């Protein structure tokens, strides 16, 4: 049993420790999320705190999925500030703690993001993800279009360069 809610700036600030646990767990597991090893709870919490201004300003929308023990998954939408891009957003930091995977949480978060995006007038979503990852399978199964693969685009936490697929989804 879980609930999904968009975090207000206050709830986001209050949830930083739990969000940090989810982020650090994913990096520990080798996910390519912009960080390299060594990475732990404190750097993860610092990174989330650095996002507080964007959350407060409305350019970053963050959702959390909770079970009885607290936050177990998260996903965000980053809204570009440009005047010609108000119809577009990037899906960022879709993360499910290893203890909570395989229960449909990522799929549920994505559906929530898509509904919220449409309600806000956003009709185009974009993202990139490591080739061959579980996330890539998820996006392909959810109707996203992979429009290219860039070789060696980003490093895994162990420093090895990995190919990344670039995806979009038109919302209707
Ligand atoms: C990718 C991730 C978010 C999936 O979370 P999840 O809650 O376990 O996913 P779901 O249970 O909603 O599964 C949805 C679909 O994703 C795909 N999927 C999930 N785990 C998978 C795996 N280990 N291998 C292959 N496909 C997988 C499947 O298509 C699955 O559908 P199915 O269950 O009908 O086969 C999770 O593994 C994760 O947090 N990974 C690390 C962080 C990351 O890479 N995030 C993406 C950044 S772009």
Short mmCIF file of C-alpha atoms in Angstrom, two decimals, residues 9-137:
data_model
loop_
_atom_site.label_atom_id
_atom_site.label_comp_id
_atom_site.label_asym_id
_atom_site.label_seq_id
_atom_site.Cartn_x
_atom_site.Cartn_y
_atom_site.Cartn_z
CA UNK A 9 8.22 23.27 -0.58
CA UNK A 10 7.71 22.60 3.14
CA UNK A 11 7.13 18.88 2.68
CA UNK A 12 10.14 18.72 0.37
CA UNK A 13 12.41 20.34 2.96
CA UNK A 14 11.02 18.02 5.63
CA UNK A 15 11.59 14.98 3.40
CA UNK A 16 15.20 15.64 2.43
CA UNK A 17 16.61 12.92 4.70
CA UNK A 18 14.27 10.28 3.28
CA UNK A 19 14.82 11.47 -0.30
CA UNK A 20 18.57 11.25 0.34
CA UNK A 21 18.21 7.62 1.42
CA UNK A 22 16.37 6.80 -1.82
CA UNK A 23 18.96 8.64 -3.96
CA UNK A 24 21.99 7.16 -2.18
CA UNK A 25 20.50 3.68 -2.41
CA UNK A 26 20.11 4.02 -6.18
CA UNK A 27 23.68 5.29 -6.62
CA UNK A 28 24.95 2.46 -4.36
CA UNK A 29 23.15 0.13 -6.77
CA UNK A 30 25.10 1.59 -9.70
CA UNK A 31 22.46 3.82 -11.24
CA UNK A 32 23.72 6.59 -13.50
CA UNK A 33 22.18 9.68 -11.91
CA UNK A 34 24.91 12.29 -12.17
CA UNK A 35 27.07 11.09 -9.28
CA UNK A 36 30.21 9.02 -8.91
CA UNK A 37 31.40 6.89 -6.01
CA UNK A 38 32.08 7.46 -3.19
CA UNK A 39 28.62 8.84 -2.56
CA UNK A 40 26.60 8.61 0.63
CA UNK A 41 23.60 9.91 2.54
CA UNK A 42 25.19 13.26 3.41
CA UNK A 43 26.18 14.26 -0.18
CA UNK A 44 22.76 13.02 -1.31
CA UNK A 45 21.01 15.20 1.29
CA UNK A 46 23.17 18.16 0.24
CA UNK A 47 22.15 17.65 -3.38
CA UNK A 48 18.45 17.60 -2.48
CA UNK A 49 18.87 20.72 -0.32
CA UNK A 50 20.42 22.46 -3.35
CA UNK A 51 17.13 21.86 -5.16
CA UNK A 52 15.03 23.64 -2.51
CA UNK A 53 15.10 27.00 -4.32
CA UNK A 54 13.90 25.40 -7.57
CA UNK A 55 11.10 23.60 -5.71
CA UNK A 56 10.09 26.79 -3.92
CA UNK A 57 10.23 28.72 -7.22
CA UNK A 58 8.12 26.16 -9.06
CA UNK A 59 10.68 25.20 -11.73
CA UNK A 60 11.12 21.76 -10.16
CA UNK A 61 8.07 19.69 -9.18
CA UNK A 62 8.84 16.69 -6.97
CA UNK A 63 6.59 13.77 -6.10
CA UNK A 64 7.13 11.18 -3.38
CA UNK A 65 5.67 7.73 -2.95
CA UNK A 66 5.37 6.62 0.66
CA UNK A 67 4.58 3.38 2.39
CA UNK A 68 4.07 2.94 6.12
CA UNK A 69 7.79 3.51 6.71
CA UNK A 70 8.07 6.79 4.79
CA UNK A 71 9.35 7.86 1.36
CA UNK A 72 10.37 4.91 -0.82
CA UNK A 73 10.33 6.48 -4.28
CA UNK A 74 10.40 9.83 -6.00
CA UNK A 75 10.23 11.49 -9.39
CA UNK A 76 10.46 15.04 -10.63
CA UNK A 77 9.52 17.31 -13.48
CA UNK A 78 11.92 20.08 -14.39
CA UNK A 79 10.25 22.97 -16.21
CA UNK A 80 12.45 25.05 -18.50
CA UNK A 81 12.22 28.78 -17.88
CA UNK A 82 12.37 29.75 -21.55
CA UNK A 83 9.39 31.51 -23.08
CA UNK A 84 9.35 29.14 -26.07
CA UNK A 85 9.41 25.98 -23.94
CA UNK A 86 6.43 26.27 -21.61
CA UNK A 87 4.87 23.19 -23.25
CA UNK A 88 7.87 21.02 -22.35
CA UNK A 89 9.29 19.38 -19.22
CA UNK A 90 12.04 16.92 -18.37
CA UNK A 91 11.46 13.87 -16.19
CA UNK A 92 14.22 13.82 -13.58
CA UNK A 93 15.35 11.54 -10.76
CA UNK A 94 12.79 8.77 -11.08
CA UNK A 95 14.02 6.60 -8.22
CA UNK A 96 12.57 3.64 -6.38
CA UNK A 97 14.37 2.28 -3.33
CA UNK A 98 15.61 -1.27 -3.90
CA UNK A 99 13.35 -2.53 -1.09
CA UNK A 100 10.28 -1.21 -2.95
CA UNK A 101 11.02 -2.17 -6.56
CA UNK A 102 8.93 -4.43 -8.74
CA UNK A 103 5.61 -3.26 -7.27
CA UNK A 104 4.63 -0.81 -9.99
CA UNK A 105 5.75 2.31 -8.14
CA UNK A 106 7.78 3.73 -11.04
CA UNK A 107 4.91 3.16 -13.42
CA UNK A 108 2.50 4.83 -10.98
CA UNK A 109 4.83 7.81 -10.52
CA UNK A 110 5.19 8.25 -14.27
CA UNK A 111 1.41 8.19 -14.71
CA UNK A 112 1.07 10.80 -11.96
CA UNK A 113 3.68 13.02 -13.61
CA UNK A 114 1.99 12.74 -16.98
CA UNK A 115 -1.41 13.72 -15.54
CA UNK A 116 0.10 16.68 -13.69
CA UNK A 117 2.05 17.77 -16.76
CA UNK A 118 -1.06 17.77 -18.94
CA UNK A 119 -3.02 19.66 -16.28
CA UNK A 120 -0.27 22.30 -16.34
CA UNK A 121 -0.39 22.60 -20.14
CA UNK A 122 2.77 20.55 -20.69
CA UNK A 123 2.38 18.35 -23.77
CA UNK A 124 5.94 17.16 -24.38
CA UNK A 125 8.13 15.23 -21.94
CA UNK A 126 11.80 14.42 -22.47
CA UNK A 127 14.43 12.44 -20.58
CA UNK A 128 17.63 10.50 -20.97
CA UNK A 129 18.63 7.23 -19.38
CA UNK A 130 21.40 4.65 -19.51
CA UNK A 131 21.14 2.17 -22.35
CA UNK A 132 20.20 -1.30 -21.15
CA UNK A 133 18.91 -0.12 -17.76
CA UNK A 134 15.66 -1.19 -16.10
CA UNK A 135 14.52 2.40 -16.58
CA UNK A 136 15.00 2.13 -20.32
CA UNK A 137 12.73 -0.94 -20.41
#
